[in-house]
Amino acid sequence: MAPADDDALDRAARLLRPAKRVAVLTGAGISAESGLATFRGAGGLWEGQRVEDVATPRAFERDPALVWRFYNLRRANLATVAPNPGHLALVALEQRLGPGFTLVTQNVDGLHQAAGSRNVLEIHGGLRRVRCVVCERVTDRGIEPLADLPRCEKCDGMLRPDVVWFEEALPEDVWQRAVDAVQTCDCFLVVGTSAIVYPAAGLIDVARMEGADVIEANLQPSAASSRVDVLLLGPSGTMLPELIKKLE
Ligand code: OAD
């Protein structure tokens, strides 16, 4: 590792070590080393597929089978992936902090929970769950393949993935808990997100406004990098374990 990287890790550790309350925001980048594609950039999910065709309420009204094929593929992908050292480092951080730790994730892949993280707020929903568009009942269907047009077992209404699409509001209760955690944290760690999708990216401004130290880990500078205290430039599967090691 280059000396500059080590210096950034030292500075990040100095901010993180005394923090009693830590909030973390993760994006698709933390799961990249598990083998899941991120959204933007070369090879990203949105490169081969227009957002408007598969991830908006209108897309689902127009062609629910197409939307379900997209999400069934993503669900099937989950069978082939496992948490990586980045996810595990956040489990170690939670063990260190106990109830002072909150993990806010934009990811729908469930890898934080699979790794062992407990206080996880899925602000964009979860791929394993489905929701009835009529009775709103939410059920966990694991990663079993679903029909192209699955129906609710209770009311026979159409089922949709329990994820947040563009133009939709975030789940209110989960979002409020995320804002509370970020407002009250001493240190905010932002990992593997391009930080361009709001309101999630706005949590960085909330943390700064409330005076928290902000550390970012990303393979490359993001839209947030100019307003963080320390940028750890590199893969999160390396940077996060290194950072945790420095806390000891
Ligand atoms: P993006 O695809 O926009 O950004 C992924 C980020 O991860 C980029 O900044 C990469 O540089 C970084 N990255 C890639 N590999 C990495 C690695 N090994 N270690 C660290 N960083 C790495 O994904 P998100 O920011 O998560 O929303 O996207 C935000 C939201 O937009 C998603 O939740 C989804 C999407 O459209 C909805 O579907 C509602």
GROMACS .gro file of C-alpha atoms and ligand atoms in nm:
model
  287
    1MET     CA    1   0.000   0.000   0.000
    2ALA     CA    2   0.130   0.347  -0.088
    3PRO     CA    3   0.231   0.571   0.207
    4ALA     CA    4  -0.042   0.821   0.114
    5ASP     CA    5  -0.305   0.549   0.164
    6ASP     CA    6  -0.164   0.461   0.501
    7ASP     CA    7  -0.177   0.824   0.602
    8ALA     CA    8  -0.546   0.845   0.506
    9LEU     CA    9  -0.615   0.527   0.703
   10ASP     CA   10  -0.440   0.673   1.007
   11ARG     CA   11  -0.643   0.993   0.983
   12ALA     CA   12  -0.966   0.795   0.943
   13ALA     CA   13  -0.880   0.575   1.241
   14ARG     CA   14  -0.816   0.885   1.453
   15LEU     CA   15  -1.169   1.008   1.376
   16LEU     CA   16  -1.337   0.670   1.417
   17ARG     CA   17  -1.158   0.548   1.732
   18PRO     CA   18  -1.318   0.787   1.986
   19ALA     CA   19  -1.664   0.779   1.823
   20LYS     CA   20  -1.936   0.628   2.042
   21ARG     CA   21  -2.208   0.654   1.780
   22VAL     CA   22  -2.125   0.557   1.425
   23ALA     CA   23  -2.356   0.551   1.125
   24VAL     CA   24  -2.259   0.390   0.796
   25LEU     CA   25  -2.411   0.439   0.450
   26THR     CA   26  -2.332   0.171   0.195
   27GLY     CA   27  -2.397   0.145  -0.178
   28ALA     CA   28  -2.348  -0.112  -0.449
   29GLY     CA   29  -1.968  -0.073  -0.438
   30ILE     CA   30  -1.938  -0.268  -0.114
   31SER     CA   31  -2.088  -0.573  -0.285
   32ALA     CA   32  -1.878  -0.542  -0.602
   33GLU     CA   33  -1.607  -0.765  -0.459
   34SER     CA   34  -1.873  -1.027  -0.388
   35GLY     CA   35  -1.935  -1.038  -0.762
   36LEU     CA   36  -2.248  -0.822  -0.788
   37ALA     CA   37  -2.255  -0.553  -1.055
   38THR     CA   38  -2.288  -0.190  -0.943
   39PHE     CA   39  -2.543   0.031  -1.121
   40ARG     CA   40  -2.340   0.297  -1.298
   41GLY     CA   41  -2.029   0.283  -1.508
   42ALA     CA   42  -1.894   0.015  -1.741
   43GLY     CA   43  -2.064  -0.321  -1.692
   44GLY     CA   44  -2.312  -0.162  -1.449
   45LEU     CA   45  -2.674  -0.278  -1.425
   46TRP     CA   46  -2.799   0.046  -1.579
   47GLU     CA   47  -2.569   0.004  -1.878
   48GLY     CA   48  -2.754  -0.298  -2.016
   49GLN     CA   49  -3.097  -0.194  -1.898
   50ARG     CA   50  -3.279   0.137  -1.900
   51VAL     CA   51  -3.395   0.242  -1.553
   52GLU     CA   52  -3.723   0.360  -1.708
   53ASP     CA   53  -3.796   0.006  -1.833
   54VAL     CA   54  -3.748  -0.186  -1.510
   55ALA     CA   55  -3.725   0.037  -1.205
   56THR     CA   56  -4.017   0.278  -1.208
   57PRO     CA   57  -4.385   0.234  -1.115
   58ARG     CA   58  -4.474   0.315  -1.475
   59ALA     CA   59  -4.252   0.035  -1.605
   60PHE     CA   60  -4.433  -0.211  -1.379
   61GLU     CA   61  -4.775  -0.090  -1.497
   62ARG     CA   62  -4.667  -0.118  -1.859
   63ASP     CA   63  -4.485  -0.452  -1.852
   64PRO     CA   64  -4.477  -0.628  -1.513
   65ALA     CA   65  -4.337  -0.948  -1.666
   66LEU     CA   66  -4.031  -0.761  -1.798
   67VAL     CA   67  -3.977  -0.601  -1.458
   68TRP     CA   68  -4.011  -0.939  -1.286
   69ARG     CA   69  -3.763  -1.101  -1.529
   70PHE     CA   70  -3.509  -0.831  -1.434
   71TYR     CA   71  -3.566  -0.882  -1.060
   72ASN     CA   72  -3.580  -1.262  -1.086
   73LEU     CA   73  -3.235  -1.253  -1.248
   74ARG     CA   74  -3.107  -1.035  -0.967
   75ARG     CA   75  -3.267  -1.267  -0.709
   76ALA     CA   76  -3.110  -1.571  -0.877
   77ASN     CA   77  -2.770  -1.398  -0.869
   78LEU     CA   78  -2.788  -1.391  -0.490
   79ALA     CA   79  -2.746  -1.770  -0.480
   80THR     CA   80  -2.397  -1.730  -0.620
   81VAL     CA   81  -2.260  -1.459  -0.392
   82ALA     CA   82  -2.134  -1.431  -0.035
   83PRO     CA   83  -2.031  -1.142   0.189
   84ASN     CA   84  -1.676  -1.014   0.136
   85PRO     CA   85  -1.421  -0.872   0.384
   86GLY     CA   86  -1.581  -0.524   0.352
   87HIS     CA   87  -1.913  -0.655   0.485
   88LEU     CA   88  -1.731  -0.847   0.759
   89ALA     CA   89  -1.537  -0.539   0.869
   90LEU     CA   90  -1.867  -0.362   0.934
   91VAL     CA   91  -1.980  -0.657   1.147
   92ALA     CA   92  -1.662  -0.612   1.354
   93LEU     CA   93  -1.735  -0.240   1.385
   94GLU     CA   94  -2.085  -0.313   1.513
   95GLN     CA   95  -1.944  -0.560   1.766
   96ARG     CA   96  -1.711  -0.288   1.891
   97LEU     CA   97  -1.985  -0.024   1.925
   98GLY     CA   98  -2.295  -0.225   2.015
   99PRO     CA   99  -2.614  -0.016   2.005
  100GLY     CA  100  -2.416   0.293   1.898
  101PHE     CA  101  -2.386   0.144   1.550
  102THR     CA  102  -2.636   0.186   1.265
  103LEU     CA  103  -2.586   0.058   0.914
  104VAL     CA  104  -2.795   0.233   0.649
  105THR     CA  105  -2.779   0.055   0.318
  106GLN     CA  106  -2.904   0.137  -0.030
  107ASN     CA  107  -2.836  -0.223  -0.125
  108VAL     CA  108  -3.114  -0.475  -0.172
  109ASP     CA  109  -2.887  -0.782  -0.177
  110GLY     CA  110  -2.907  -0.877   0.192
  111LEU     CA  111  -2.530  -0.933   0.215
  112HIS     CA  112  -2.490  -0.718   0.527
  113GLN     CA  113  -2.739  -0.936   0.714
  114ALA     CA  114  -2.579  -1.252   0.570
  115ALA     CA  115  -2.243  -1.131   0.703
  116GLY     CA  116  -2.391  -1.086   1.051
  117SER     CA  117  -2.471  -0.714   1.073
  118ARG     CA  118  -2.775  -0.667   1.297
  119ASN     CA  119  -2.882  -0.305   1.301
  120VAL     CA  120  -2.936  -0.269   0.927
  121LEU     CA  121  -3.177  -0.019   0.771
  122GLU     CA  122  -3.261  -0.110   0.412
  123ILE     CA  123  -3.374   0.225   0.279
  124HIS     CA  124  -3.423   0.093  -0.077
  125GLY     CA  125  -3.598  -0.230   0.027
  126GLY     CA  126  -3.483  -0.589  -0.016
  127LEU     CA  127  -3.472  -0.831  -0.311
  128ARG     CA  128  -3.585  -1.128  -0.105
  129ARG     CA  129  -3.917  -0.970  -0.016
  130VAL     CA  130  -4.227  -0.926  -0.226
  131ARG     CA  131  -4.520  -0.694  -0.167
  132CYS     CA  132  -4.881  -0.726  -0.282
  133VAL     CA  133  -4.989  -0.419  -0.477
  134VAL     CA  134  -5.348  -0.467  -0.350
  135CYS     CA  135  -5.331  -0.570   0.019
  136GLU     CA  136  -4.969  -0.448   0.071
  137ARG     CA  137  -4.877  -0.769   0.256
  138VAL     CA  138  -4.500  -0.815   0.255
  139THR     CA  139  -4.351  -1.165   0.256
  140ASP     CA  140  -3.998  -1.296   0.251
  141ARG     CA  141  -3.963  -1.533  -0.045
  142GLY     CA  142  -3.591  -1.598  -0.008
  143ILE     CA  143  -3.429  -1.639  -0.347
  144GLU     CA  144  -3.662  -1.906  -0.484
  145PRO     CA  145  -3.753  -1.838  -0.846
  146LEU     CA  146  -4.089  -1.667  -0.882
  147ALA     CA  147  -4.329  -1.677  -1.173
  148ASP     CA  148  -4.305  -1.399  -1.429
  149LEU     CA  149  -4.629  -1.266  -1.283
  150PRO     CA  150  -4.647  -1.387  -0.923
  151ARG     CA  151  -4.973  -1.341  -0.727
  152CYS     CA  152  -5.047  -1.280  -0.360
  153GLU     CA  153  -5.134  -1.596  -0.165
  154LYS     CA  154  -5.386  -1.403   0.047
  155CYS     CA  155  -5.580  -1.187  -0.199
  156ASP     CA  156  -5.452  -1.292  -0.543
  157GLY     CA  157  -5.334  -0.936  -0.611
  158MET     CA  158  -5.026  -0.884  -0.820
  159LEU     CA  159  -4.695  -0.908  -0.636
  160ARG     CA  160  -4.409  -0.666  -0.689
  161PRO     CA  161  -4.053  -0.668  -0.557
  162ASP     CA  162  -4.035  -0.493  -0.218
  163VAL     CA  163  -3.777  -0.248  -0.346
  164VAL     CA  164  -3.791   0.128  -0.393
  165TRP     CA  165  -3.815   0.237  -0.754
  166PHE     CA  166  -3.726   0.573  -0.902
  167GLU     CA  167  -4.002   0.830  -0.843
  168GLU     CA  168  -4.115   0.644  -0.530
  169ALA     CA  169  -4.090   0.752  -0.169
  170LEU     CA  170  -3.861   0.567   0.069
  171PRO     CA  171  -4.025   0.357   0.343
  172GLU     CA  172  -4.109   0.629   0.594
  173ASP     CA  173  -4.026   0.454   0.920
  174VAL     CA  174  -3.696   0.310   0.800
  175TRP     CA  175  -3.592   0.642   0.648
  176GLN     CA  176  -3.674   0.833   0.968
  177ARG     CA  177  -3.463   0.589   1.170
  178ALA     CA  178  -3.177   0.643   0.925
  179VAL     CA  179  -3.201   1.021   0.957
  180ASP     CA  180  -3.212   0.993   1.338
  181ALA     CA  181  -2.902   0.773   1.342
  182VAL     CA  182  -2.710   1.006   1.113
  183GLN     CA  183  -2.819   1.317   1.304
  184THR     CA  184  -2.689   1.175   1.629
  185CYS     CA  185  -2.369   1.006   1.513
  186ASP     CA  186  -2.018   1.124   1.593
  187CYS     CA  187  -1.872   0.969   1.282
  188PHE     CA  188  -2.036   0.885   0.949
  189LEU     CA  189  -1.875   0.630   0.719
  190VAL     CA  190  -1.983   0.633   0.354
  191VAL     CA  191  -1.888   0.326   0.152
  192GLY     CA  192  -1.911   0.236  -0.216
  193THR     CA  193  -2.179   0.475  -0.332
  194SER     CA  194  -2.170   0.723  -0.620
  195ALA     CA  195  -2.370   0.953  -0.386
  196ILE     CA  196  -2.589   1.089  -0.664
  197VAL     CA  197  -2.921   0.929  -0.574
  198TYR     CA  198  -3.130   1.133  -0.330
  199PRO     CA  199  -3.254   1.136  -0.063
  200ALA     CA  200  -2.990   0.877   0.039
  201ALA     CA  201  -2.698   1.099  -0.064
  202GLY     CA  202  -2.849   1.381   0.143
  203LEU     CA  203  -2.754   1.187   0.458
  204ILE     CA  204  -2.398   1.305   0.399
  205ASP     CA  205  -2.514   1.666   0.432
  206VAL     CA  206  -2.719   1.580   0.740
  207ALA     CA  207  -2.407   1.433   0.904
  208ARG     CA  208  -2.199   1.738   0.814
  209MET     CA  209  -2.462   1.981   0.934
  210GLU     CA  210  -2.475   1.806   1.270
  211GLY     CA  211  -2.096   1.821   1.299
  212ALA     CA  212  -2.011   1.453   1.253
  213ASP     CA  213  -1.678   1.354   1.103
  214VAL     CA  214  -1.729   1.198   0.760
  215ILE     CA  215  -1.507   0.923   0.621
  216GLU     CA  216  -1.557   0.786   0.270
  217ALA     CA  217  -1.427   0.461   0.122
  218ASN     CA  218  -1.457   0.433  -0.255
  219LEU     CA  219  -1.264   0.292  -0.547
  220GLN     CA  220  -1.272   0.638  -0.703
  221PRO     CA  221  -1.383   0.986  -0.598
  222SER     CA  222  -1.763   1.019  -0.584
  223ALA     CA  223  -2.002   1.314  -0.586
  224ALA     CA  224  -1.950   1.331  -0.208
  225SER     CA  225  -1.571   1.323  -0.196
  226SER     CA  226  -1.523   1.699  -0.193
  227ARG     CA  227  -1.724   1.725   0.130
  228VAL     CA  228  -1.579   1.445   0.340
  229ASP     CA  229  -1.302   1.469   0.600
  230VAL     CA  230  -1.105   1.167   0.484
  231LEU     CA  231  -1.125   0.975   0.157
  232LEU     CA  232  -1.000   0.618   0.159
  233LEU     CA  233  -0.934   0.555  -0.206
  234GLY     CA  234  -0.940   0.181  -0.281
  235PRO     CA  235  -1.158  -0.130  -0.273
  236SER     CA  236  -1.375  -0.145   0.039
  237GLY     CA  237  -1.284  -0.513   0.083
  238THR     CA  238  -0.931  -0.394   0.159
  239MET     CA  239  -0.984  -0.046   0.305
  240LEU     CA  240  -1.246  -0.136   0.567
  241PRO     CA  241  -1.054  -0.431   0.719
  242GLU     CA  242  -0.740  -0.212   0.727
  243LEU     CA  243  -0.933   0.063   0.899
  244ILE     CA  244  -1.078  -0.172   1.162
  245LYS     CA  245  -0.732  -0.319   1.224
  246LYS     CA  246  -0.603   0.031   1.297
  247LEU     CA  247  -0.868   0.081   1.567
  248GLU     CA  248  -0.725  -0.199   1.777
  249OAD     P1  249  -2.354   0.315  -0.812
  249OAD     O1  250  -2.340   0.211  -0.915
  249OAD     O2  251  -2.414   0.444  -0.852
  249OAD     O3  252  -2.211   0.348  -0.748
  249OAD     C1  253  -2.126   0.247  -0.705
  249OAD     C2  254  -2.007   0.313  -0.638
  249OAD     O4  255  -1.924   0.210  -0.585
  249OAD     C3  256  -1.918   0.396  -0.732
  249OAD     O5  257  -1.890   0.520  -0.670
  249OAD     C4  258  -1.790   0.312  -0.746
  249OAD     O6  259  -1.674   0.392  -0.759
  249OAD     C5  260  -1.789   0.238  -0.614
  249OAD     N1  261  -1.718   0.109  -0.614
  249OAD     C6  262  -1.713   0.014  -0.710
  249OAD     N2  263  -1.643  -0.091  -0.670
  249OAD     C7  264  -1.599  -0.065  -0.545
  249OAD     C8  265  -1.520  -0.134  -0.448
  249OAD     N3  266  -1.470  -0.256  -0.472
  249OAD     N4  267  -1.494  -0.074  -0.331
  249OAD     C9  268  -1.542   0.052  -0.305
  249OAD     N5  269  -1.617   0.121  -0.390
  249OAD    C10  270  -1.646   0.065  -0.509
  249OAD     O7  271  -2.435   0.249  -0.688
  249OAD     P2  272  -2.510   0.320  -0.568
  249OAD     O8  273  -2.440   0.442  -0.525
  249OAD     O9  274  -2.537   0.216  -0.467
  249OAD    O10  275  -3.135   0.273  -0.636
  249OAD    O11  276  -2.646   0.361  -0.637
  249OAD    C11  277  -2.743   0.426  -0.560
  249OAD    C12  278  -2.881   0.382  -0.601
  249OAD    O12  279  -2.899   0.402  -0.741
  249OAD    C13  280  -2.908   0.235  -0.584
  249OAD    O13  281  -2.951   0.201  -0.454
  249OAD    C14  282  -3.016   0.211  -0.684
  249OAD    C15  283  -2.953   0.282  -0.800
  249OAD    O14  284  -3.029   0.314  -0.906
  249OAD    C16  285  -3.255   0.224  -0.669
  249OAD    O15  286  -3.268   0.125  -0.739
  249OAD    C17  287  -3.369   0.300  -0.611
   0.00000   0.00000   0.00000
